[in-house]
mmCIF file with all atom_site columns, C-alpha atoms in Angstrom:
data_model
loop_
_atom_site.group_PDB
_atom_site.id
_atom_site.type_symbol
_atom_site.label_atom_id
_atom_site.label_alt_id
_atom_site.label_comp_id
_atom_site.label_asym_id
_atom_site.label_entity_id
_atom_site.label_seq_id
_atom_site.pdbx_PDB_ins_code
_atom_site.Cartn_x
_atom_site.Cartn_y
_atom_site.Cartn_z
_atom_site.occupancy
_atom_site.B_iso_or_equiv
_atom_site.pdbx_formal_charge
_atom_site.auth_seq_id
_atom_site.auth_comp_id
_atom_site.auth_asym_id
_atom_site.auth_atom_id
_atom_site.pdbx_PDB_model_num
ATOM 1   C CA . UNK A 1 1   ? 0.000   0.000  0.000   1.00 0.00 ? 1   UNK A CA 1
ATOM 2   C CA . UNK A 1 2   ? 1.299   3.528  -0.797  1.00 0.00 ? 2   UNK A CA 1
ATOM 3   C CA . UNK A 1 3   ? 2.050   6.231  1.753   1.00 0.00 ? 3   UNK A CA 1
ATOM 4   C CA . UNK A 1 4   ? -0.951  8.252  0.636   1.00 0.00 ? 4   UNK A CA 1
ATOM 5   C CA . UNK A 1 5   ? -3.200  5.375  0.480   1.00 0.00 ? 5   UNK A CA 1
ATOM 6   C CA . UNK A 1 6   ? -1.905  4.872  3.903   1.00 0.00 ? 6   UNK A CA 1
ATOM 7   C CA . UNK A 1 7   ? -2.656  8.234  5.262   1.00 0.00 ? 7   UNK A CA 1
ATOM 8   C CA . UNK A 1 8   ? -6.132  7.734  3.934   1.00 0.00 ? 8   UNK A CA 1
ATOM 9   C CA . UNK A 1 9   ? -7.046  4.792  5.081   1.00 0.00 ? 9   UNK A CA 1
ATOM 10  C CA . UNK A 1 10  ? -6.415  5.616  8.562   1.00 0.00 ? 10  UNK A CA 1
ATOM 11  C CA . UNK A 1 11  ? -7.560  9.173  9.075   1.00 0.00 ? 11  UNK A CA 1
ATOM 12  C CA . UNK A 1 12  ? -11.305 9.397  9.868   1.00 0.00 ? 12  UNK A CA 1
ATOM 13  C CA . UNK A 1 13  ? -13.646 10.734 7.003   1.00 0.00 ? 13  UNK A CA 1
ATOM 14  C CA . UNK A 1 14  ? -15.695 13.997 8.190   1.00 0.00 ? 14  UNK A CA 1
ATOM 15  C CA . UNK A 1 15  ? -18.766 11.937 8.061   1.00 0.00 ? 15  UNK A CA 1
ATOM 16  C CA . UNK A 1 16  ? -17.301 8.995  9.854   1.00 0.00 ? 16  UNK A CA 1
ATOM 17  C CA . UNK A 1 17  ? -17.531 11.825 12.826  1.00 0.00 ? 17  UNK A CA 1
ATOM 18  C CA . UNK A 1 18  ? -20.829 11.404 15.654  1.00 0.00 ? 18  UNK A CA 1
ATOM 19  C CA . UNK A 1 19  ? -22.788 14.769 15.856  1.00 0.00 ? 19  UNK A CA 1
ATOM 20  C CA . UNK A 1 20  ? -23.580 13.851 19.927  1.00 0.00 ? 20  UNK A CA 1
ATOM 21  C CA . UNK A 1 21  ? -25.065 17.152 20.451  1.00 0.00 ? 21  UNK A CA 1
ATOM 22  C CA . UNK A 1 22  ? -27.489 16.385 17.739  1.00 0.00 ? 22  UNK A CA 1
ATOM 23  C CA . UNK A 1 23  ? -28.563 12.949 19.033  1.00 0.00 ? 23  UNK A CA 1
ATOM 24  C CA . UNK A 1 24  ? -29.340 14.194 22.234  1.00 0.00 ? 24  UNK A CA 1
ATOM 25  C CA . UNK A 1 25  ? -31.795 16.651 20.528  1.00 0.00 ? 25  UNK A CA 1
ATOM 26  C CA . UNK A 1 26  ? -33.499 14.666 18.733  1.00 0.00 ? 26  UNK A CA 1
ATOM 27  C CA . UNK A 1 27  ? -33.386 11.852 22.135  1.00 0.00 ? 27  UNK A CA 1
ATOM 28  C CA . UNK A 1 28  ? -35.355 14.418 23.867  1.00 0.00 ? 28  UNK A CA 1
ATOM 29  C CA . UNK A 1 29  ? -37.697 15.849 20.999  1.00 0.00 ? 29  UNK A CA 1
ATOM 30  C CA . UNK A 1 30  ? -38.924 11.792 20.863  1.00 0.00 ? 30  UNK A CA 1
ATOM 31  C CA . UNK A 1 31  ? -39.096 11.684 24.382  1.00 0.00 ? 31  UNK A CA 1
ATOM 32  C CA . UNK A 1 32  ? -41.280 15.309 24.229  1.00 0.00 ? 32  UNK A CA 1
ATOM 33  C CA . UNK A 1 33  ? -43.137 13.973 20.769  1.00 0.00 ? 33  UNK A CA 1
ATOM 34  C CA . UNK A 1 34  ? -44.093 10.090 22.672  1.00 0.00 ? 34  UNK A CA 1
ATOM 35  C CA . UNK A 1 35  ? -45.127 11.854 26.146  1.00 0.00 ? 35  UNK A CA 1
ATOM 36  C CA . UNK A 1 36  ? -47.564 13.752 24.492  1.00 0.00 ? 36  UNK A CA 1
ATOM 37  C CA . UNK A 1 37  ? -49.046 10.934 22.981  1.00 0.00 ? 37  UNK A CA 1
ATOM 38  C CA . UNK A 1 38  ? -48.771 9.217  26.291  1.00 0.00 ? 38  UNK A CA 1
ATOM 39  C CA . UNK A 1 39  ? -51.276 11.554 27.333  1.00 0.00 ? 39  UNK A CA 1
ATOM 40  C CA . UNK A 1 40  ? -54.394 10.529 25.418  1.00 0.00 ? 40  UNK A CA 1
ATOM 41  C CA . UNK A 1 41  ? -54.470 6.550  26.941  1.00 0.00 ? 41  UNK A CA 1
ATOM 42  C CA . UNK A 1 42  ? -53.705 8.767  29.974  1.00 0.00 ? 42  UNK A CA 1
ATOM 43  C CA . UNK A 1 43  ? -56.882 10.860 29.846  1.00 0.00 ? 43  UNK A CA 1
ATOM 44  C CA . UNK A 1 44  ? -59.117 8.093  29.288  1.00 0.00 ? 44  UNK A CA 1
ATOM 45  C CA . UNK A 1 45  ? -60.100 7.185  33.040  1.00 0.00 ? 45  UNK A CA 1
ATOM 46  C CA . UNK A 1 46  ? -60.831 11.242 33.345  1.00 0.00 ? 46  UNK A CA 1
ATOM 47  C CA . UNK A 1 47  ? -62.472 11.926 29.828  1.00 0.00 ? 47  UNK A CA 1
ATOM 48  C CA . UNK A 1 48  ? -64.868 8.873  30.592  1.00 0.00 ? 48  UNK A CA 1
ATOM 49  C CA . UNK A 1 49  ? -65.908 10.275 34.148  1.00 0.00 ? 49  UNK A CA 1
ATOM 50  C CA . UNK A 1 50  ? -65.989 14.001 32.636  1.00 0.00 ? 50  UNK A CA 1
ATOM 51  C CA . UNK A 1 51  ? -67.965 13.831 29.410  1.00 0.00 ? 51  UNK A CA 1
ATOM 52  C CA . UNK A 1 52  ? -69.478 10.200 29.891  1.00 0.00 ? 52  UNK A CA 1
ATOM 53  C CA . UNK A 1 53  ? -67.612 8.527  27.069  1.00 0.00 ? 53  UNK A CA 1
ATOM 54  C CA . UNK A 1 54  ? -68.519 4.563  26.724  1.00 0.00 ? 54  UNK A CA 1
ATOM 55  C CA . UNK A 1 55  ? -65.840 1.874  25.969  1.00 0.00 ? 55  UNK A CA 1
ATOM 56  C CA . UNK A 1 56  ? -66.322 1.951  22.417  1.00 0.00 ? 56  UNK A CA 1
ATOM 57  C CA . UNK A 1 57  ? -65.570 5.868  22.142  1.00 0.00 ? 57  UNK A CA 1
ATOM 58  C CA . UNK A 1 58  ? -62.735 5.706  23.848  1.00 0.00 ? 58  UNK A CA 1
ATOM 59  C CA . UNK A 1 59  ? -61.854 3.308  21.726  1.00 0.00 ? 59  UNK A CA 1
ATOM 60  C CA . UNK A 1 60  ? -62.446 5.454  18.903  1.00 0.00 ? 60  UNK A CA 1
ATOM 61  C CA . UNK A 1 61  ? -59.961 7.651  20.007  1.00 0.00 ? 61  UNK A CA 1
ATOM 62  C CA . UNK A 1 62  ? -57.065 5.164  20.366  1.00 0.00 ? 62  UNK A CA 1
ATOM 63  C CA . UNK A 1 63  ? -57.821 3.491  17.281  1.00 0.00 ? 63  UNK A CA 1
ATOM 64  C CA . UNK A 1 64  ? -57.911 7.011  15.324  1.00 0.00 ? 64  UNK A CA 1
ATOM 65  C CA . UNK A 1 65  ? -54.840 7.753  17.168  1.00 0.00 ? 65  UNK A CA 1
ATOM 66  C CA . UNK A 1 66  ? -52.511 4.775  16.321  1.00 0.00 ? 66  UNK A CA 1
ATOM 67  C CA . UNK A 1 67  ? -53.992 4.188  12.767  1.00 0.00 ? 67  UNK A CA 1
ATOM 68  C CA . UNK A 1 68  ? -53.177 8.185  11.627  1.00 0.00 ? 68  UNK A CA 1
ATOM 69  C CA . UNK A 1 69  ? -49.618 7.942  14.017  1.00 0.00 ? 69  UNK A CA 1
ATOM 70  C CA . UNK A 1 70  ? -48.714 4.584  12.283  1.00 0.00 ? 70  UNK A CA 1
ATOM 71  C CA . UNK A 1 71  ? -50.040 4.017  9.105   1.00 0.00 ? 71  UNK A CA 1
ATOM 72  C CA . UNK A 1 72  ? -49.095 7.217  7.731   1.00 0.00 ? 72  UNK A CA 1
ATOM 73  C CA . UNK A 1 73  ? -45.237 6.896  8.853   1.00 0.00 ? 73  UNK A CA 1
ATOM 74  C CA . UNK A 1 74  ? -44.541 4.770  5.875   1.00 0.00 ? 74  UNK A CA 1
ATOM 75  C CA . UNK A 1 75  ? -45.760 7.323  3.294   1.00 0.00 ? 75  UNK A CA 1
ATOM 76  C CA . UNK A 1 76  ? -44.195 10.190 4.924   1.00 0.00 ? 76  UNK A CA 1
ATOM 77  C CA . UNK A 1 77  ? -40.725 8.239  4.496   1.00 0.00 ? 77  UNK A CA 1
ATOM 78  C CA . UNK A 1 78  ? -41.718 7.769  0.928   1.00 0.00 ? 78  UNK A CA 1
ATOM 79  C CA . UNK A 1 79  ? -42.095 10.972 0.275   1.00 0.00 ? 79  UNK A CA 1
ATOM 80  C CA . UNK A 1 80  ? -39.501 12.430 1.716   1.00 0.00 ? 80  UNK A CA 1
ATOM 81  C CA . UNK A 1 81  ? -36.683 9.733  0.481   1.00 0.00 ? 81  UNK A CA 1
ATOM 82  C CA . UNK A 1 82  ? -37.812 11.311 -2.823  1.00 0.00 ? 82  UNK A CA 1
ATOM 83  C CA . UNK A 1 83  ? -37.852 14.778 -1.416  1.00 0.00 ? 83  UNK A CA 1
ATOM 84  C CA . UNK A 1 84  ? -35.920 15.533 2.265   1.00 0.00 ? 84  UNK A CA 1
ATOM 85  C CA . UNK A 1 85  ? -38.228 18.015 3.985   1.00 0.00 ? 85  UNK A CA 1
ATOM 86  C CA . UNK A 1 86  ? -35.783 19.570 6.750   1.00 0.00 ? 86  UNK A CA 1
ATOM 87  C CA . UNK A 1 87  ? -39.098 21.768 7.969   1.00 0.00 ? 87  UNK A CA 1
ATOM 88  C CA . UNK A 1 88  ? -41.284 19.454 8.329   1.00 0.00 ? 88  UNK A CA 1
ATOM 89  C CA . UNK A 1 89  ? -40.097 18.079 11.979  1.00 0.00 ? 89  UNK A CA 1
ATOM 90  C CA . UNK A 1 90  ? -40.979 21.740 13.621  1.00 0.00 ? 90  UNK A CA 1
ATOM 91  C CA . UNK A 1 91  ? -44.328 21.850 11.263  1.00 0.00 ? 91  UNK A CA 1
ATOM 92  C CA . UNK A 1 92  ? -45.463 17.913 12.435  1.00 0.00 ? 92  UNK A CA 1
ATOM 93  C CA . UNK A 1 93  ? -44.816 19.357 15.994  1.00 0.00 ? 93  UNK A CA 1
ATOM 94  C CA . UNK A 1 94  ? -47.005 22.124 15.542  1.00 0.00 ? 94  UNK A CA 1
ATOM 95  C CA . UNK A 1 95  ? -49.606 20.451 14.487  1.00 0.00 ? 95  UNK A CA 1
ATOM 96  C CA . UNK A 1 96  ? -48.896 18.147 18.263  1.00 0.00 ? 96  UNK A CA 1
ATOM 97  C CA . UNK A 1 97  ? -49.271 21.250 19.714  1.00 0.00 ? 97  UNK A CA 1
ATOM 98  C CA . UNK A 1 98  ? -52.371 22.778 17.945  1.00 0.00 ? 98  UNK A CA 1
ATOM 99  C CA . UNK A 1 99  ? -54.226 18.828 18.493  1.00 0.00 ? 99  UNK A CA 1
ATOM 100 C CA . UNK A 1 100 ? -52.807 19.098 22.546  1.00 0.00 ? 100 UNK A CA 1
ATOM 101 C CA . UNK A 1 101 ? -54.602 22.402 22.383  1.00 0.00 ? 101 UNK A CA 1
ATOM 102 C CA . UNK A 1 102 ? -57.740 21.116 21.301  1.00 0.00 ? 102 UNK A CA 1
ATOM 103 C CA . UNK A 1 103 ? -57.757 17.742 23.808  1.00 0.00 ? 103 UNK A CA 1
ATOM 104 C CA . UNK A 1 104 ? -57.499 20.213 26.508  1.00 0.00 ? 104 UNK A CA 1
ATOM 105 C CA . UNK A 1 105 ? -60.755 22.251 25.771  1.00 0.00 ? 105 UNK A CA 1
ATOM 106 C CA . UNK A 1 106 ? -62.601 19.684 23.429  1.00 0.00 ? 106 UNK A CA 1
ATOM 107 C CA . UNK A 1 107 ? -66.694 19.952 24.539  1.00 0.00 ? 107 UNK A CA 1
ATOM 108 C CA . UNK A 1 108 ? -67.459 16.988 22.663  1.00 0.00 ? 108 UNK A CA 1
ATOM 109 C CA . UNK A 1 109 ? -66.534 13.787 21.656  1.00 0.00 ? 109 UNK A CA 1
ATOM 110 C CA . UNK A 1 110 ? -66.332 14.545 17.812  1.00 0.00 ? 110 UNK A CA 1
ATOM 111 C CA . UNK A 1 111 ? -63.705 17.536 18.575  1.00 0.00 ? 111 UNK A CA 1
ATOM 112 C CA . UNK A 1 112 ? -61.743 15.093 20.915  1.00 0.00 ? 112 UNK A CA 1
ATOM 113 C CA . UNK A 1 113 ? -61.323 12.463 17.634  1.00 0.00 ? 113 UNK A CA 1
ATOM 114 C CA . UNK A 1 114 ? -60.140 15.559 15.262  1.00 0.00 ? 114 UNK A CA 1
ATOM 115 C CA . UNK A 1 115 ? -57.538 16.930 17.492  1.00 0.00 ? 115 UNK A CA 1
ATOM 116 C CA . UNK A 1 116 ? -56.087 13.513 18.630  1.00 0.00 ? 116 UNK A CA 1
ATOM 117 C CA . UNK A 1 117 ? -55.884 13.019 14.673  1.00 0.00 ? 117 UNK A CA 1
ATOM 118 C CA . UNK A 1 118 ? -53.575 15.847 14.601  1.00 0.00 ? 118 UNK A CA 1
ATOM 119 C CA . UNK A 1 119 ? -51.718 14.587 17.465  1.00 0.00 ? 119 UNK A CA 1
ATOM 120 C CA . UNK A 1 120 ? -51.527 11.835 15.334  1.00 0.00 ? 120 UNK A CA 1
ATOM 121 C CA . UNK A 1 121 ? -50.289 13.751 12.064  1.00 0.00 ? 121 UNK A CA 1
ATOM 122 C CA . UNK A 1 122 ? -47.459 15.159 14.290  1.00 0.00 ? 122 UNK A CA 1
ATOM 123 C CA . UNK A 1 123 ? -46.079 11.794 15.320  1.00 0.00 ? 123 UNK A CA 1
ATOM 124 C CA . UNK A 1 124 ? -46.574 10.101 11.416  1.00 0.00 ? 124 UNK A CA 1
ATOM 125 C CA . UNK A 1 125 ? -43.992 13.422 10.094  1.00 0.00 ? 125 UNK A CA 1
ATOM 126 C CA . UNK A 1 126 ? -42.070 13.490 13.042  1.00 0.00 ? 126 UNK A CA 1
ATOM 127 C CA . UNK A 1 127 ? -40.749 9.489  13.464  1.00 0.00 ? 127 UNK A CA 1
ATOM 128 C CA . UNK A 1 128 ? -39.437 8.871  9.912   1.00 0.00 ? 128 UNK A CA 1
ATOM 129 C CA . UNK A 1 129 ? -37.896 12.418 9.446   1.00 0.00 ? 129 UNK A CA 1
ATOM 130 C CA . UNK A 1 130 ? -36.401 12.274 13.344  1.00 0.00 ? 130 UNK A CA 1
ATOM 131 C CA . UNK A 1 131 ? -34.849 8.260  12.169  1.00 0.00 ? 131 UNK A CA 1
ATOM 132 C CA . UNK A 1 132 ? -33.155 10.098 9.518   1.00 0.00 ? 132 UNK A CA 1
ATOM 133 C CA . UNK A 1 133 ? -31.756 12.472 11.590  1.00 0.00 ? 133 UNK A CA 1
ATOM 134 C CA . UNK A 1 134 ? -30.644 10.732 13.999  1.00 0.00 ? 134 UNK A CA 1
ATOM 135 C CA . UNK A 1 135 ? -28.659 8.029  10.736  1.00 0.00 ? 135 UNK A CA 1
ATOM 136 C CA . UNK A 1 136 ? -26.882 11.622 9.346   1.00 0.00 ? 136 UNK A CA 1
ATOM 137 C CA . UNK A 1 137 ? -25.856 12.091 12.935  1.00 0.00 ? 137 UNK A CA 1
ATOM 138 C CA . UNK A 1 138 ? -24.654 8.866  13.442  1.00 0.00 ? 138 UNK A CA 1
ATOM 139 C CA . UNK A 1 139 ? -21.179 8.530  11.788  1.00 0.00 ? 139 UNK A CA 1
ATOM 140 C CA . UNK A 1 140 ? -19.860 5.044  12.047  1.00 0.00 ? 140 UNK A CA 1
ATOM 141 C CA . UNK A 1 141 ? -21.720 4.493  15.382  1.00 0.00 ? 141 UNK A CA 1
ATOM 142 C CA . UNK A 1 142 ? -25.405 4.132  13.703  1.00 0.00 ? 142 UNK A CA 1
ATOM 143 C CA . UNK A 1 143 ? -26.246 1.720  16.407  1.00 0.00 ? 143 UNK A CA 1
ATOM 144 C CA . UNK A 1 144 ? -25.828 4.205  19.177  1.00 0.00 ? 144 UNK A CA 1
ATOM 145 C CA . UNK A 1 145 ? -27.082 6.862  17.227  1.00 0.00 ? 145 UNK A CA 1
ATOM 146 C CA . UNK A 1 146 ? -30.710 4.484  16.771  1.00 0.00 ? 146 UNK A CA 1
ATOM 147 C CA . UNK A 1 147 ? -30.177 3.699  20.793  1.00 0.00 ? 147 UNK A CA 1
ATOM 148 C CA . UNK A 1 148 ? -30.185 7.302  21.749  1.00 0.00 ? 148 UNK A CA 1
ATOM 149 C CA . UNK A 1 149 ? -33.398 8.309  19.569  1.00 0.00 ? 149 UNK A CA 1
ATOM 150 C CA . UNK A 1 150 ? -35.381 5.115  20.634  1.00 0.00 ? 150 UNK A CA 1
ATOM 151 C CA . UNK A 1 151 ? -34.466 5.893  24.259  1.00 0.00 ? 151 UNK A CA 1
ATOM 152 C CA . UNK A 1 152 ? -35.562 8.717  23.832  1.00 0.00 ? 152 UNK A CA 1
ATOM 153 C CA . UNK A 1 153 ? -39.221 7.383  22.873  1.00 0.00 ? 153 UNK A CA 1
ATOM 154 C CA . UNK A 1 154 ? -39.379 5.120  25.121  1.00 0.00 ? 154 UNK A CA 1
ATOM 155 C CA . UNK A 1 155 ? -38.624 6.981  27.796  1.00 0.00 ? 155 UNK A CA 1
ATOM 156 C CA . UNK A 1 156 ? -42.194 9.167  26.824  1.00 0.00 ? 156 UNK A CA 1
ATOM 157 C CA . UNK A 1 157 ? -43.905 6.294  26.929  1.00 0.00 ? 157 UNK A CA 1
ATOM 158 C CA . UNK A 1 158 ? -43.262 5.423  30.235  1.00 0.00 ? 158 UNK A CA 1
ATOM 159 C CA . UNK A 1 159 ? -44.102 8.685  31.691  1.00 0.00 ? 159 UNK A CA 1
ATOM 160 C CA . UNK A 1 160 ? -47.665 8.085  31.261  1.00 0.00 ? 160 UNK A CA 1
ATOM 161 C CA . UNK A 1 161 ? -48.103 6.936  34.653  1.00 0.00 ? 161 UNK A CA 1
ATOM 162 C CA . UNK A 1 162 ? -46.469 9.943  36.289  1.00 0.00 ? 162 UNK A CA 1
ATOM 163 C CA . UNK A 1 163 ? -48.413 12.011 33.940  1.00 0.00 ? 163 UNK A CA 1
ATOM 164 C CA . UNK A 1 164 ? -51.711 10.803 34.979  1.00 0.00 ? 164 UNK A CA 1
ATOM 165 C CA . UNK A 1 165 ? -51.018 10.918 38.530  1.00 0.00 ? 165 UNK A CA 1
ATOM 166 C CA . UNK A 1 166 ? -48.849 14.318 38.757  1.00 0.00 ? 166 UNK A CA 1
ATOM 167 C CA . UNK A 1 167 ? -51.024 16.618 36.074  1.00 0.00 ? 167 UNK A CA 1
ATOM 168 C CA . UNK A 1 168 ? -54.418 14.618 34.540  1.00 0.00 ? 168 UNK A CA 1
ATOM 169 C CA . UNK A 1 169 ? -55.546 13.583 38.178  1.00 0.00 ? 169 UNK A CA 1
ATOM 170 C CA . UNK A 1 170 ? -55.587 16.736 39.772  1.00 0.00 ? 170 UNK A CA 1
ATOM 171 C CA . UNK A 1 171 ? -56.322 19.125 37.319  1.00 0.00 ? 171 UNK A CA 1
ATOM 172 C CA . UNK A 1 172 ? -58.646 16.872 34.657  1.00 0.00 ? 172 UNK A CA 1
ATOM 173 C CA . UNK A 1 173 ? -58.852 17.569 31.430  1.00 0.00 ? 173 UNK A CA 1
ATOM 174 C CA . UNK A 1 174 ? -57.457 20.897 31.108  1.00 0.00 ? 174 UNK A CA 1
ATOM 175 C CA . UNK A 1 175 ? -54.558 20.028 32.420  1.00 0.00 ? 175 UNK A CA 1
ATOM 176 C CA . UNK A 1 176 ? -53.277 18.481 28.934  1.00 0.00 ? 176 UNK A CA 1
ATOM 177 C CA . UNK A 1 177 ? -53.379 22.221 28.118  1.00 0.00 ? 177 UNK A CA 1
ATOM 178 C CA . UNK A 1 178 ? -49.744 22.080 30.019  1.00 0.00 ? 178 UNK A CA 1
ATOM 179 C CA . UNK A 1 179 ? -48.201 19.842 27.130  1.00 0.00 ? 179 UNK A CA 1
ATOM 180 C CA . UNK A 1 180 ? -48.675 22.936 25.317  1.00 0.00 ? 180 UNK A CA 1
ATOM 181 C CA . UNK A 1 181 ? -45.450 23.801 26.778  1.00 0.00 ? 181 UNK A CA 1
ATOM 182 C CA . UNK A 1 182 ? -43.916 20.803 25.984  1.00 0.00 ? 182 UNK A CA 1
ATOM 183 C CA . UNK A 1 183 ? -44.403 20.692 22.492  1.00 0.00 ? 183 UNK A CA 1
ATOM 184 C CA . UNK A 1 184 ? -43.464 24.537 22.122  1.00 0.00 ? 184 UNK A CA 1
ATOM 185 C CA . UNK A 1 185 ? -40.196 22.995 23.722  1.00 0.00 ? 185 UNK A CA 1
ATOM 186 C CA . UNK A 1 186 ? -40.041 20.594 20.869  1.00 0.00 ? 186 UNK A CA 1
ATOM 187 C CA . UNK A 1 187 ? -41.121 23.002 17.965  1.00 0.00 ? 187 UNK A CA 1
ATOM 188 C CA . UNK A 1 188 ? -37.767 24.720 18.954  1.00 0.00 ? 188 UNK A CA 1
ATOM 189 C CA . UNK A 1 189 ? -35.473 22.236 19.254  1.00 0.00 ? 189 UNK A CA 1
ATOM 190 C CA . UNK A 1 190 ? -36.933 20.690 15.792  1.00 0.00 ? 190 UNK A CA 1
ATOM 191 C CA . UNK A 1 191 ? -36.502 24.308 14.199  1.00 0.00 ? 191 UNK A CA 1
ATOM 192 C CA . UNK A 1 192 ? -32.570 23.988 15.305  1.00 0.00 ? 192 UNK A CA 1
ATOM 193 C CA . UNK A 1 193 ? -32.224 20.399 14.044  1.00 0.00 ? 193 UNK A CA 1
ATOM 194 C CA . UNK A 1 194 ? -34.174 21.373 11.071  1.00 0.00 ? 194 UNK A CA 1
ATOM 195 C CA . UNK A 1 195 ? -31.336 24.339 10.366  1.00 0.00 ? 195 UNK A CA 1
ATOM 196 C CA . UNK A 1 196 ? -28.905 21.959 10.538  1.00 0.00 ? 196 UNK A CA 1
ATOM 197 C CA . UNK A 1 197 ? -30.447 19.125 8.773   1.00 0.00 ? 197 UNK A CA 1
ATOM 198 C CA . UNK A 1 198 ? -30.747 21.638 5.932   1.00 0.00 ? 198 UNK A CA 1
ATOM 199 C CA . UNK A 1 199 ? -27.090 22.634 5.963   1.00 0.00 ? 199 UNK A CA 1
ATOM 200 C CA . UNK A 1 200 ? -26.065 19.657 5.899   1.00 0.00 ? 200 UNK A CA 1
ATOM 201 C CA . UNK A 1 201 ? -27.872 18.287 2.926   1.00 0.00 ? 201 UNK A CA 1
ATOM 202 C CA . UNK A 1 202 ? -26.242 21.403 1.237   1.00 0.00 ? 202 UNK A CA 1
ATOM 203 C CA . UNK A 1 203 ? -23.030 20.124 2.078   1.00 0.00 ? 203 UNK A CA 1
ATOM 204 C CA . UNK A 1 204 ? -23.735 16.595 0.820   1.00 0.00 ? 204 UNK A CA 1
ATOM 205 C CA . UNK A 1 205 ? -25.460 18.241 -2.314  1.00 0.00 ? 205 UNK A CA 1
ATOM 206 C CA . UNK A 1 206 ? -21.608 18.231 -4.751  1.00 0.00 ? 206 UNK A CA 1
ATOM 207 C CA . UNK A 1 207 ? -21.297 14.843 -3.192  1.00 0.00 ? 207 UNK A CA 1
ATOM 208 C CA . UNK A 1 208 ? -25.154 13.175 -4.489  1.00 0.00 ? 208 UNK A CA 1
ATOM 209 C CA . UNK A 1 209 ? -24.317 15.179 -8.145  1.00 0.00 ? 209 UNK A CA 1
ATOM 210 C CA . UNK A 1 210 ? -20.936 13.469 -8.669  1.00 0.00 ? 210 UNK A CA 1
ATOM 211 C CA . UNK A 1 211 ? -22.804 10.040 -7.659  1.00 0.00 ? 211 UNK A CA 1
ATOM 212 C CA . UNK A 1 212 ? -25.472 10.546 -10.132 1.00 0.00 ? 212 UNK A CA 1
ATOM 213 C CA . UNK A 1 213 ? -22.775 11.496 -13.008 1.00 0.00 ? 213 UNK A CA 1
ATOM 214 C CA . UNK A 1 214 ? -21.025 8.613  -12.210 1.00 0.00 ? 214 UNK A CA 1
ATOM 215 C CA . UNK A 1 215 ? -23.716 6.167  -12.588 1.00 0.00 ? 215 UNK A CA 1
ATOM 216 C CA . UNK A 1 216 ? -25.085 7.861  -15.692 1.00 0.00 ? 216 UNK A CA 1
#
């Protein structure tokens, strides 16, 4: 092998490099984006006392919630392989926080189903787009990079009990009104990782055109 070839071989490539402070981000944005969600199996024991909802509505509102959280992940993935939306992580959060908004001062049942939907929304633009943050972050350690962001969501999902007993419980329904807070937290961090996310597809963009010469 050649001295050069040597040299190369050896010293670490800029992407080979782990962006830690940007997998912590994105750790805690899932863990913000999942406790929020955490909150609607939460509410259940309080929004059946409160407004009288039967089994089957309640239901409803899980079902609506998982189907439009889940189902749509895949074609928001699609779509944005084709297309990389930095934006849409702080957008999918906002539309968490408008749905949060709406949980906490829903009158009826009908209202309750719309704005868990856009709870929903959030999650479906937020999961794939967050995965792929969290790869471009990852360097040569992608399976500590994918460990940090699923700790992260998991972490939100177990803070359902502590949310029903430290906020739902005492203040009822209103009191999901407070995850307003916490998904203003995560618009902000998203709009940072979204800055970055952007910069660094502009960096990769003479990279991707020299591929695509080379294979035509």
């Amino acid at each position: 092998m050649s001295q050069p070839a040597a040299v190369s071989a050896k010293s670490p490539k800029a992407t080979d490099s782990t962006m830690f402070n940007i997998l912590f981000i994105i750790g805690i944005c899932h863990l913000l984006n999942d406790s929020i969600q955490a909150v609607i199996p939460a509410m259940f024991p309080i929004l059946e006392k409160s407004m009288g909802l039967s089994f089957t509505q309640l239901g409803i509102i899980a079902f609506s919630l998982n189907m439009v959280s889940s189902v749509l992940q895949p074609v928001v993935g699609v779509i944005t392989d084709k297309k990389p939306m930095p934006f849409a992580l702080p957008i999918g959060l906002s539309l968490t926080l408008c749905g949060v908004l709406g949980l906490a001062f829903a009158p009826s049942f009908g209202l309750i189903v719309i704005s868990v939907i856009f709870i929903g929304l959030g999650s479906a633009v937020f999961h794939p787009e967050g995965s792929r943050v969290a790869y471009m972050a990852a360097g040569n350690r992608r399976g500590l990079a994918q460990s940090i962001y699923q700790v992260g969501g998991n972490t939100g999902q177990a803070l359902a009990p502590l949310i029903t007993a430290l906020i739902l419980v005492p203040l009822g329904q209103r009191g999901a009104s407070w995850f307003t807070i916490v998904a203003a937290i995560a618009v902000l961090l998203l709009i940072y990782i979204a800055n970055w996310y952007k910069n660094r597809l502009i960096e990769n963009l003479p990279l991707l055109k020299k591929k695509n010469t080379m294979s035509t």
